XYZ file of C-alpha atoms in Angstrom:
754
model
C -0.140 0.142 0.028
C 2.528 2.285 1.053
C 4.188 5.200 -1.731
C 6.768 6.231 0.359
C 9.819 4.716 1.473
C 10.217 4.092 4.853
C 13.705 4.368 6.647
C 14.619 1.059 8.435
C 15.176 1.422 12.083
C 18.762 0.785 11.975
C 19.254 3.726 9.756
C 16.923 6.025 11.870
C 19.012 4.923 15.146
C 22.018 5.615 13.220
C 20.961 9.005 11.778
C 20.205 10.068 15.624
C 23.946 9.042 16.956
C 25.559 10.604 14.064
C 23.805 14.248 14.283
C 23.996 13.826 18.048
C 27.668 12.910 18.104
C 28.461 15.472 15.289
C 27.036 18.356 17.285
C 29.229 17.417 20.464
C 32.393 17.145 18.400
C 32.443 20.657 17.117
C 34.755 23.149 18.203
C 33.237 26.131 20.141
C 31.620 29.004 17.898
C 29.966 32.343 18.387
C 26.352 32.072 19.449
C 23.361 30.605 16.961
C 22.097 33.091 14.004
C 20.321 36.537 14.932
C 16.524 36.948 13.408
C 18.595 39.058 10.381
C 20.340 35.779 9.233
C 16.743 34.424 8.355
C 16.556 33.966 4.952
C 13.757 36.239 3.127
C 12.403 33.367 0.924
C 10.968 31.734 3.643
C 9.897 34.514 5.439
C 6.845 36.771 4.904
C 7.354 39.529 7.293
C 10.789 38.463 8.746
C 11.118 39.842 12.297
C 9.303 41.917 14.727
C 10.093 45.045 12.964
C 8.799 43.706 9.989
C 5.306 43.241 11.371
C 5.163 46.184 12.987
C 5.432 48.099 9.570
C 2.822 46.074 7.626
C -0.158 48.238 6.551
C -2.141 45.308 8.451
C -2.467 42.979 11.376
C 0.737 40.869 11.455
C 2.961 39.182 14.086
C 6.188 37.849 14.703
C 7.472 35.107 17.141
C 11.190 35.113 17.156
C 14.045 32.935 18.683
C 14.371 35.252 21.899
C 10.526 34.954 22.803
C 10.684 30.905 22.221
C 13.063 30.491 24.219
C 11.600 31.854 27.063
C 9.424 29.101 28.196
C 10.893 26.366 25.356
C 7.677 25.324 24.811
C 7.463 21.944 22.174
C 3.531 22.570 22.040
C 2.223 24.921 19.163
C -1.045 25.542 21.035
C 1.052 27.531 24.007
C 3.063 29.281 21.713
C 0.320 31.197 19.286
C -1.982 32.083 22.186
C 0.873 34.935 22.361
C -0.750 36.571 19.116
C -4.072 38.288 19.445
C -7.110 36.942 17.316
C -5.831 33.589 17.761
C -8.203 30.513 19.323
C -7.209 27.018 19.966
C -9.894 23.892 20.578
C -7.186 21.622 22.699
C -7.532 17.982 21.793
C -4.369 15.694 22.817
C -2.756 18.416 25.134
C 0.072 17.797 23.364
C -0.424 20.125 20.245
C 0.402 16.965 18.321
C -2.699 17.758 15.681
C -3.561 21.461 16.986
C -6.983 23.094 16.113
C -6.130 26.318 15.496
C -8.712 29.265 14.629
C -7.773 32.713 13.383
C -10.117 35.431 13.776
C -13.082 33.082 14.355
C -12.572 30.689 11.590
C -13.599 26.685 12.050
C -11.033 25.390 14.668
C -11.173 22.016 13.623
C -7.650 20.396 12.771
C -6.710 23.844 11.462
C -8.682 23.343 8.338
C -9.544 26.845 7.486
C -6.189 28.346 7.819
C -3.254 28.434 5.600
C -0.035 26.507 7.031
C 3.056 26.806 5.733
C 6.751 25.767 6.837
C 9.264 27.971 5.090
C 6.617 29.901 2.899
C 5.404 26.568 1.540
C 1.885 24.517 2.416
C 2.607 22.068 4.490
C -0.989 20.732 5.348
C -0.812 17.104 4.013
C -3.254 17.917 0.989
C -4.148 21.535 1.378
C -7.004 21.638 -1.481
C -8.445 18.326 -1.344
C -8.019 17.022 2.315
C -7.007 20.380 4.334
C -7.205 18.752 7.771
C -3.892 18.982 9.782
C -3.465 15.281 10.708
C 0.188 16.112 10.291
C 1.553 19.090 12.306
C 5.247 20.263 11.886
C 7.175 19.768 14.802
C 6.928 23.210 16.852
C 9.627 22.318 18.895
C 12.715 22.277 16.202
C 10.861 25.736 14.884
C 13.327 29.122 14.669
C 10.501 31.723 14.586
C 6.390 32.079 13.671
C 4.802 34.357 11.326
C 0.985 35.126 11.959
C -0.666 37.017 9.021
C -4.369 38.598 9.159
C -6.319 40.913 7.177
C -5.396 41.886 3.571
C -1.657 41.000 4.191
C -2.635 37.334 4.326
C -3.902 37.668 0.189
C -0.199 36.253 -0.586
C -0.620 33.370 1.348
C -3.567 31.300 -0.020
C -5.875 29.291 -0.175
C -7.082 30.117 3.319
C -7.578 34.252 3.618
C -10.794 34.681 5.946
C -8.622 33.969 9.128
C -5.380 34.223 7.909
C -1.778 32.237 7.909
C 0.481 30.663 10.099
C 4.018 30.501 8.831
C 6.647 27.828 10.613
C 10.132 29.172 9.900
C 12.703 26.176 10.278
C 16.439 26.359 11.645
C 18.360 28.581 9.275
C 21.814 28.337 7.911
C 23.981 30.785 9.959
C 26.567 32.313 8.399
C 29.553 30.934 10.793
C 30.096 27.100 12.032
C 28.090 27.260 15.061
C 25.224 24.573 16.913
C 23.255 23.924 19.921
C 22.137 21.290 21.888
C 19.255 21.447 24.348
C 18.048 18.069 26.545
C 15.125 18.212 28.731
C 13.222 15.590 31.151
C 10.377 15.644 33.239
C 7.614 14.165 34.560
C 5.437 11.361 33.037
C 8.890 9.778 31.679
C 9.051 12.912 29.305
C 12.310 13.732 27.215
C 13.140 16.117 24.644
C 16.382 16.591 22.560
C 16.995 19.307 19.917
C 20.408 19.621 18.448
C 22.048 21.302 15.255
C 25.229 22.162 13.592
C 26.166 24.101 10.293
C 27.027 27.237 8.611
C 29.112 28.329 5.834
C 31.917 26.036 4.831
C 33.646 28.064 2.097
C 33.412 28.506 -1.416
C 29.517 29.159 -0.831
C 28.797 26.078 0.571
C 26.449 25.908 3.445
C 24.620 23.332 5.727
C 22.724 22.639 8.502
C 22.186 19.029 10.262
C 19.304 18.684 13.002
C 17.261 16.483 15.179
C 14.473 16.910 17.028
C 13.532 13.631 19.632
C 10.421 14.035 21.925
C 8.954 11.123 23.903
C 6.733 10.877 27.098
C 4.454 8.321 28.585
C 1.207 10.470 28.738
C -0.143 12.410 31.373
C -3.806 10.240 31.293
C -4.152 6.677 32.758
C -5.279 3.908 30.955
C -8.080 1.580 32.773
C -7.410 -1.605 33.250
C -4.097 -2.298 32.071
C -2.377 1.125 32.880
C -0.952 1.577 29.366
C 1.142 3.992 27.854
C -0.804 7.189 26.614
C 2.022 9.346 25.376
C 4.220 9.384 22.251
C 7.601 9.215 20.234
C 8.634 11.593 17.658
C 11.723 11.340 15.521
C 12.876 14.606 13.152
C 15.413 15.150 11.260
C 16.218 17.905 8.690
C 18.997 18.453 6.209
C 19.714 21.684 4.775
C 22.130 22.585 1.926
C 23.351 25.918 0.173
C 25.140 27.092 -2.706
C 25.616 30.828 -2.893
C 29.239 32.078 -4.014
C 30.414 34.966 -2.919
C 29.534 37.939 -5.104
C 26.991 35.856 -7.161
C 23.534 36.704 -7.917
C 22.954 33.240 -7.400
C 21.417 30.844 -4.514
C 20.401 27.561 -4.483
C 18.862 26.185 -1.474
C 17.811 22.327 -0.923
C 15.872 21.050 2.296
C 15.440 17.358 3.167
C 13.135 16.758 6.543
C 11.681 13.309 7.815
C 9.447 12.943 10.765
C 8.184 9.435 12.382
C 5.621 9.479 15.294
C 4.005 7.132 17.089
C 1.755 8.130 19.665
C -1.156 6.432 21.938
C -3.531 8.903 21.243
C -7.306 8.490 21.190
C -10.521 10.299 19.861
C -12.413 8.752 23.095
C -13.021 11.467 25.943
C -15.012 10.979 29.092
C -18.650 11.729 30.382
C -19.088 14.324 32.901
C -19.072 12.582 35.771
C -16.077 10.315 35.180
C -14.044 13.696 34.130
C -15.319 15.448 37.761
C -14.029 12.361 39.584
C -10.636 11.825 37.349
C -10.363 14.033 34.723
C -6.975 11.949 33.876
C -8.726 8.895 33.195
C -9.095 7.118 29.776
C -11.311 4.455 29.523
C -9.873 0.593 29.014
C -12.229 0.564 25.503
C -9.618 2.761 23.623
C -6.534 0.488 24.724
C -5.960 -0.147 21.490
C -5.705 3.405 20.081
C -2.579 4.345 18.433
C -1.511 6.322 15.351
C 1.621 6.397 13.550
C 2.842 8.515 10.953
C 5.601 9.310 8.522
C 6.288 12.285 6.707
C 8.834 13.527 3.961
C 9.647 17.002 3.352
C 11.742 18.014 0.041
C 12.494 21.412 -1.141
C 14.383 22.930 -3.841
C 14.800 26.946 -4.051
C 16.519 28.796 -6.413
C 16.956 32.509 -6.058
C 18.364 35.455 -8.869
C 19.166 38.285 -8.222
C 18.515 40.110 -11.627
C 19.280 43.387 -10.006
C 19.552 45.132 -6.998
C 16.218 45.817 -7.212
C 14.565 43.067 -9.211
C 14.930 39.296 -8.019
C 13.391 36.101 -8.983
C 12.617 32.905 -6.984
C 11.448 29.470 -8.213
C 10.774 26.833 -5.614
C 9.454 23.256 -5.961
C 8.617 21.206 -3.112
C 7.197 17.703 -2.534
C 5.530 16.567 0.585
C 4.569 13.207 1.463
C 2.596 11.714 4.472
C 1.450 8.344 5.603
C -0.880 7.400 8.680
C -2.566 4.783 10.325
C -4.745 5.868 13.150
C -5.826 2.746 14.561
C -8.814 3.746 17.121
C -12.436 2.333 18.374
C -15.274 4.230 16.527
C -18.303 2.966 18.109
C -20.563 0.468 19.623
C -22.894 -1.655 17.606
C -25.351 -3.073 20.077
C -26.399 -5.665 17.516
C -23.258 -6.765 16.355
C -23.860 -6.071 12.572
C -21.420 -4.253 10.430
C -24.083 -1.607 8.973
C -22.332 1.595 8.232
C -25.042 3.779 9.151
C -25.551 1.768 12.950
C -21.826 2.595 13.065
C -22.750 6.450 12.606
C -25.455 6.553 15.035
C -23.960 4.397 17.880
C -20.480 6.557 17.680
C -18.607 6.847 21.324
C -19.975 10.663 20.661
C -23.325 9.362 20.869
C -22.812 6.918 23.960
C -21.216 9.647 25.633
C -23.897 12.136 24.790
C -26.642 9.276 26.101
C -24.756 8.570 29.406
C -24.259 12.477 30.369
C -28.097 13.282 29.192
C -29.484 9.776 31.035
C -31.180 8.391 28.264
C -30.985 5.057 26.252
C -29.563 4.293 22.762
C -29.452 1.098 20.715
C -31.849 -0.731 23.221
C -29.353 -0.204 25.918
C -29.820 1.367 28.920
C -27.547 4.431 30.509
C -26.102 2.163 33.143
C -25.423 -0.369 30.627
C -23.804 2.085 28.149
C -21.542 3.410 31.390
C -20.739 -0.179 32.292
C -19.210 -0.680 28.830
C -17.161 2.251 28.969
C -15.875 1.205 32.546
C -14.850 -2.135 31.497
C -17.499 -4.232 33.913
C -19.765 -5.317 31.014
C -18.675 -7.841 28.817
C -20.392 -7.401 25.468
C -21.713 -9.727 22.432
C -19.002 -10.728 19.771
C -18.612 -8.082 17.010
C -20.125 -5.079 19.184
C -17.361 -2.856 19.360
C -15.910 -1.614 16.075
C -12.104 -0.538 15.730
C -11.072 0.992 12.685
C -7.691 1.090 10.820
C -7.756 4.580 9.559
C -4.962 4.267 6.959
C -4.669 7.291 4.358
C -1.516 8.651 2.446
C -1.039 12.037 1.269
C 1.051 13.985 -1.047
C 1.410 17.283 -1.776
C 3.793 18.821 -4.389
C 4.008 21.780 -6.599
C 6.137 24.577 -8.176
C 6.064 28.443 -6.971
C 7.619 31.464 -8.660
C 7.922 34.995 -6.835
C 9.176 38.266 -8.550
C 10.003 41.123 -6.202
C 10.961 44.284 -7.245
C 11.805 47.333 -4.822
C 12.072 50.911 -6.416
C 10.886 54.233 -6.564
C 8.441 55.327 -9.105
C 8.315 59.479 -8.854
C 6.778 60.049 -5.151
C 6.544 56.561 -4.103
C 8.578 53.963 -3.227
C 7.202 50.478 -4.258
C 7.752 47.019 -2.272
C 5.964 45.068 -5.437
C 5.664 40.818 -5.233
C 4.088 38.813 -7.922
C 3.519 35.109 -7.457
C 2.422 32.208 -9.181
C 1.871 28.794 -8.051
C 0.705 25.281 -9.655
C -0.144 22.866 -7.337
C -1.603 19.383 -6.741
C -2.479 17.049 -3.841
C -4.465 13.999 -3.086
C -5.826 11.831 0.044
C -5.480 8.092 -0.669
C -8.254 6.463 1.809
C -8.078 2.598 2.142
C -9.350 1.955 5.663
C -10.827 -1.157 7.179
C -13.545 -1.595 9.981
C -12.383 -4.930 12.689
C -15.102 -6.401 15.057
C -13.963 -6.757 18.784
C -15.970 -7.919 21.536
C -15.352 -6.842 25.354
C -14.277 -9.492 27.989
C -13.003 -8.609 31.460
C -11.985 -5.108 30.667
C -10.029 -6.322 27.436
C -10.956 -5.923 23.846
C -10.948 -9.142 22.055
C -10.817 -9.525 18.258
C -13.811 -11.379 16.298
C -13.407 -10.213 12.884
C -10.363 -8.291 11.284
C -12.916 -7.362 8.797
C -12.241 -6.896 4.706
C -9.862 -4.144 3.604
C -11.788 -0.950 2.236
C -15.067 -1.739 4.076
C -14.253 1.351 5.995
C -13.337 3.276 3.212
C -11.984 3.002 -0.199
C -11.639 6.187 -1.900
C -9.137 8.799 -3.629
C -9.410 12.698 -3.138
C -7.486 14.615 -5.703
C -7.179 18.714 -6.336
C -5.033 20.851 -8.581
C -4.659 24.480 -8.380
C -3.590 27.520 -10.047
C -3.011 30.432 -7.806
C -1.544 34.031 -8.544
C -1.289 37.160 -6.611
C 0.014 40.586 -6.865
C 0.354 42.374 -3.838
C 2.097 46.067 -3.526
C 3.253 48.004 -0.825
C 3.322 51.868 -2.094
C 4.975 54.545 0.504
C 3.653 57.985 -0.223
C 4.815 60.000 2.432
C 3.109 59.306 5.484
C 0.807 56.926 3.768
C 1.469 53.131 3.020
C -0.833 51.641 0.459
C -0.756 47.724 -0.073
C -3.174 46.781 -3.018
C -3.658 43.238 -3.682
C -5.195 40.756 -6.045
C -5.435 36.841 -5.532
C -6.812 34.494 -8.254
C -7.662 30.853 -7.172
C -8.380 28.077 -10.214
C -9.368 24.923 -8.435
C -10.460 21.486 -9.761
C -11.478 18.594 -7.015
C -12.558 15.068 -7.679
C -13.423 12.427 -5.377
C -13.386 8.276 -6.400
C -14.939 6.054 -4.646
C -14.507 2.038 -5.418
C -16.416 -0.544 -3.919
C -15.712 -0.971 -0.038
C -17.566 -4.348 0.855
C -17.887 -7.933 -0.760
C -15.257 -10.654 -1.333
C -13.212 -8.189 -3.649
C -13.257 -5.496 -1.280
C -10.002 -2.707 -1.883
C -10.374 -3.893 -5.522
C -10.105 -0.504 -7.329
C -11.302 -2.079 -10.383
C -15.024 -1.728 -8.687
C -15.956 1.578 -9.244
C -18.785 2.787 -7.067
C -19.028 6.850 -7.487
C -17.246 9.976 -8.449
C -17.903 13.619 -8.088
C -16.028 16.608 -8.741
C -16.327 20.531 -8.102
C -14.660 23.533 -10.004
C -14.150 26.762 -8.258
C -12.845 30.198 -10.064
C -12.549 33.277 -7.832
C -11.020 36.347 -7.443
C -9.884 37.931 -4.022
C -9.006 41.641 -4.101
C -7.824 43.684 -0.840
C -6.412 46.778 0.156
C -4.475 48.113 3.458
C -3.998 51.133 4.571
C -1.613 52.771 6.998
C -1.175 56.472 7.957
C 1.776 57.442 9.820
C 0.137 60.079 12.522
C 3.753 60.848 13.896
C 6.638 58.936 14.430
C 5.623 56.396 16.832
C 2.021 56.287 16.380
C 0.472 54.907 12.588
C -3.558 54.397 11.805
C -4.307 51.164 9.885
C -7.205 49.594 8.086
C -7.955 47.020 5.411
C -10.631 45.259 3.279
C -10.436 41.928 1.448
C -12.414 39.637 0.239
C -11.810 36.207 2.149
C -12.363 32.861 0.946
C -11.855 28.800 2.312
C -11.963 26.327 -0.875
C -14.922 24.252 -1.009
C -15.125 20.589 -0.742
C -15.711 18.230 -3.347
C -19.578 17.966 -2.454
C -21.628 18.458 -4.731
C -23.817 21.456 -4.410
C -21.817 23.065 -1.842
C -20.449 26.615 -2.411
C -17.351 27.910 -1.393
C -17.228 29.933 1.784
C -16.867 33.578 1.739
C -16.415 36.509 3.328
C -16.006 40.025 3.204
C -13.235 41.126 6.082
C -12.519 44.576 7.367
C -9.828 45.825 9.820
C -9.294 49.316 11.406
C -6.690 50.128 14.117
C -4.134 52.073 15.743
C -0.526 50.538 16.244
C 1.941 53.041 18.480
C 6.002 51.929 18.701
C 8.335 53.836 20.843
C 11.366 53.371 23.096
C 10.498 49.822 23.546
C 6.948 50.044 23.889
C 4.716 48.517 21.315
C 1.307 48.620 21.651
C -1.804 48.012 19.400
C -5.571 47.930 18.889
C -7.287 46.360 16.162
C -10.887 45.860 15.324
C -12.262 43.406 12.855
C -15.265 41.814 11.453
C -15.673 38.887 8.745
C -19.057 39.346 7.089
C -19.706 35.719 5.727
C -22.103 34.987 2.423
C -21.624 31.717 3.163
C -19.681 29.517 6.289
C -18.876 26.032 5.476
C -18.863 23.042 7.714
C -17.234 19.717 6.250
C -17.869 16.428 7.856
C -14.797 14.513 9.155
C -13.807 12.008 11.728
C -12.730 14.491 14.425
C -16.020 16.680 14.126
C -18.060 14.179 16.295
C -21.193 14.933 14.022
C -23.802 12.104 13.020
C -22.360 12.683 9.245
C -20.873 11.037 6.348
C -17.137 11.762 6.211
C -16.201 13.912 3.296
C -19.687 15.600 2.975
C -19.861 19.646 3.273
C -22.706 21.935 4.316
C -23.941 25.337 3.707
C -24.204 27.281 6.415
C -25.644 30.326 5.143
C -24.712 33.988 6.316
C -22.578 34.533 9.614
C -20.850 37.635 11.103
C -17.797 37.335 13.217
C -16.611 40.783 14.819
C -14.148 41.594 17.459
C -10.925 43.373 18.719
C -7.341 42.444 19.334
C -4.787 44.215 22.000
C -1.314 43.823 22.336
C 0.949 45.621 24.921
C 4.587 44.777 24.743
C 6.906 46.681 26.730
C 9.704 46.771 29.663
C 9.011 48.192 32.769
C 12.445 49.244 33.854
C 14.167 50.759 30.893
C 17.090 52.404 32.550
C 17.915 49.679 34.986
C 20.585 47.022 35.513
C 17.813 44.532 34.975
C 14.931 43.951 32.709
C 11.243 43.214 33.448
C 9.542 42.455 30.408
C 5.774 42.507 30.206
C 2.937 41.321 27.488
C -0.612 41.614 27.674
C -2.533 39.744 24.810
C -6.476 40.099 24.746
C -8.735 39.062 22.400
C -12.690 39.552 22.186
C -14.930 37.683 19.566
C -18.398 37.739 18.910
C -19.537 35.236 16.523
C -23.329 34.506 15.290
C -25.186 32.699 12.537
C -27.267 35.268 10.901
C -30.468 32.987 9.612
C -32.263 30.260 10.801
C -31.143 26.995 9.516
C -32.958 23.682 9.536
C -31.559 20.727 11.215
C -28.419 18.995 9.668
C -26.192 16.359 10.577
C -23.779 18.503 11.333
C -24.659 22.418 12.495
C -27.565 21.291 14.213
C -30.791 23.104 14.767
C -29.366 26.509 14.001
C -31.417 29.843 15.084
C -30.157 33.022 14.069
C -27.828 34.494 16.818
C -26.635 31.264 17.605
C -22.422 31.009 18.249
C -20.311 29.850 15.867
C -19.077 26.722 17.771
C -15.434 26.834 19.646
C -14.892 30.245 19.429
C -14.253 31.861 22.844
C -15.543 35.210 23.451
C -12.829 36.789 25.654
C -9.245 35.498 25.750
C -6.414 37.244 27.821
C -2.813 36.662 28.389
C -0.256 38.442 30.580
C 3.300 37.372 31.082
C 5.973 39.074 32.872
C 9.391 38.371 33.861
C 13.046 39.496 35.121
C 15.868 39.530 33.296
C 19.546 39.526 35.059
C 23.357 39.065 33.554
C 22.884 35.514 34.722
C 19.989 34.109 35.402
C 15.949 35.511 34.351
C 12.783 34.120 35.340
C 8.973 34.835 33.869
C 5.508 34.082 34.651
C 2.472 33.614 32.257
C -1.382 33.550 32.986
C -3.655 32.531 30.118
C -7.377 32.937 30.273
C -9.973 31.645 27.825
C -13.902 32.021 27.777
C -15.978 28.971 28.073
C -17.478 27.929 24.587
C -20.172 26.736 23.055
C -19.533 23.250 21.169
C -22.280 23.140 19.045
C -25.100 25.965 17.632
C -27.553 25.119 20.294
C -25.196 25.360 23.119
C -27.010 22.950 25.303
C -26.408 21.188 28.240
C -23.495 19.186 28.303
C -22.409 21.488 25.078
C -20.427 23.868 26.352
C -16.770 23.898 27.904
C -15.118 25.408 30.873
C -13.849 28.626 31.402
C -10.235 28.093 32.089
C -7.069 29.835 33.472
C -3.614 28.659 33.226
C -0.425 29.712 34.889
C 2.881 28.658 33.932
C 6.690 29.638 35.130
C 9.765 29.353 33.563
C 13.722 30.233 34.798
C 16.810 30.074 33.465
C 20.467 30.110 34.689
C 23.368 31.127 32.583
C 26.297 28.846 33.935
C 28.543 30.119 31.682
C 29.179 31.694 28.110
C 27.826 28.438 26.484
C 25.795 26.571 29.269
C 22.256 27.288 30.208
C 20.102 25.776 32.769
C 16.352 26.320 32.722
C 13.350 24.974 34.131
C 9.337 25.054 33.615
C 6.503 24.647 35.178
C 3.029 24.163 33.430
C -0.574 24.277 34.869
C 1.147 25.744 38.184
C -2.328 25.601 40.088
C -3.429 22.337 38.406
C -6.514 23.122 37.337
C -8.215 20.661 35.534
C -11.199 21.922 33.213
C -13.257 20.547 30.448
C -11.383 22.350 27.228
C -13.071 20.139 24.345
C -15.771 17.913 23.405
C -14.715 16.671 20.466
C -14.548 14.615 19.027
C -15.813 12.068 21.627
C -16.748 13.307 24.929
C -14.712 15.770 27.763
C -11.287 16.323 27.434
C -8.715 17.687 29.851
C -5.762 20.417 29.678
C -2.291 18.801 30.404
C -2.143 18.646 34.332
C 0.834 19.958 36.243
C 4.147 19.274 34.554
C 7.656 20.273 36.057
C 10.540 19.984 33.412
C 14.293 20.919 33.842
C 17.383 20.918 30.817
C 20.277 22.255 30.042
C 21.047 23.921 26.571
C 24.770 24.338 25.101
C 25.640 26.441 22.562
C 28.781 25.303 20.424
């Protein structure tokens, strides 16, 4: 089945030893690369200063900020950016659910995800759910773009884009080794070494290893609920001194094996033990392999004009083996499986209602493992899928003057194709003495045998025009998308045979997306910014489903002076059609892959940011950061009961979008030591538009602390405590049941500069 060449275990171990040995054997060099060393072809704004000069909303989280807490979890990192919301699922951020300005959170499928300015979701057009997410712990910086500034980074432009910047090749030979360990047998090692080796040749080798036994406790056998992750990167560069040519190559490989489940808890069980996991999920496990290849050529035609050509290929393979549902009759009818998913079982127990002829106490007994079940009564699915995402993008950049105006013009063209190949199997089990016993492995393809494909051509033109105290940023984006789904027979003696055609469907979309950002310098320190653009979300291949469109507005003030950065921005997204797409993780009673029109909706809010140093003239620094987001999101029309949205009334909230979010962080920085504290508050949210009983999360306040001690010029000791107060709150109810935040966790480590 596999189309990906897998690395033998011996070679992976050898690569790990070589990378670590190389990093430890080198002689000392200066500290690692600064933000100014980041290659401009892999960034959008490039620095915090660059983000502050954009005629629109943009944010940059650099290395200095990332090292304060050294989080491996992307969910904790992006909370530093106003307007970003998170739906917590696994507590580690392995497959995060990220929203920007109120777009749907699920699997980050409504924002544009990039690594080094290249699309990174497994299949961004045909299956955008981010079942692969880059290892956040190895990243050098993060960029978030919103509003008209996101026009260059389609196809998802309503909320915006998240660009993750991997470790750059430094100008001089140097490196770093970081090692940390903590509770739950957690460990992490990050090492890299590289630089310019002479004759215009540069290189970087890097590895990131991460593992944990998990913070949840599995019933009955007390098994592992954690993860094992290996990540390797190689970068090569040829850029002769004085030459106008530069050639870069990047190879990245990631392997993950994690004991993650879709199954959560009933509210009563959550109240008793938030970190319990039902024994019926004991077999749940996901394994993934990801390969990325990027070849980038850059030519400086003149001092003002340059062109870059980037070819990329991402290949991803996963198999998420997880319990799907309960079938009280022991049959294999697909519709029954949908009706008796664990989401419905959890809901029935919460509401004290029967399901499939089983009383609430019987359903609870099955979850507890105290009731044996009939043969074939529990369905476990092998969710095996393969993806590719590949393309070529050409960018032309010109910086120069025309009369009284100065321009920074970018023209980009991208041809892209991607694919999701789904060949899944349902197996039947029964529960006996709290353990799962296999009854029937099932036929290959009986849980899905289909291919989703997409081809897209996109063009964008974006110009930053400086004219006195004004900056105008007109832009336009064009997307031409062809999508297709083909299904083959999924049951019978020849299940899995793709010569037995079942059906197909396709969808074609063409759209023009104009926008304009404006910045006016009221003074040297204070600027007014405004923008309007047409936002877009690529539709699925479902027939009769319209693309998601919205007109987006923003207006705000930005103040930057003497170490003080403050901004307040109001925004609104006026949806012509909000889209719902059924996935396994949505927990809805719908056919996976189908999409639903949600009609008109409105998302409006305010983003506020304050960053300063309270003691600028002292021998020590006291950095302070304040981030606040207010979002009011609601449906504008009544929608008859659907399998996805439920029964929606005008004014109902859009699920999983909190009204209030607040993050405050402060620190003390001295010559040899520093200490930081952050407090993050997130309002309760509705998980369904109806927002009834058992359809809300808890509001939550999470406090983290961290400290560093500079042992000498090259060795730094550090420690971190997450969730200091030990809060145990329901942060999500999808896919199947109440899900907790990660408990109080202590970690310590060392960072060595080489």
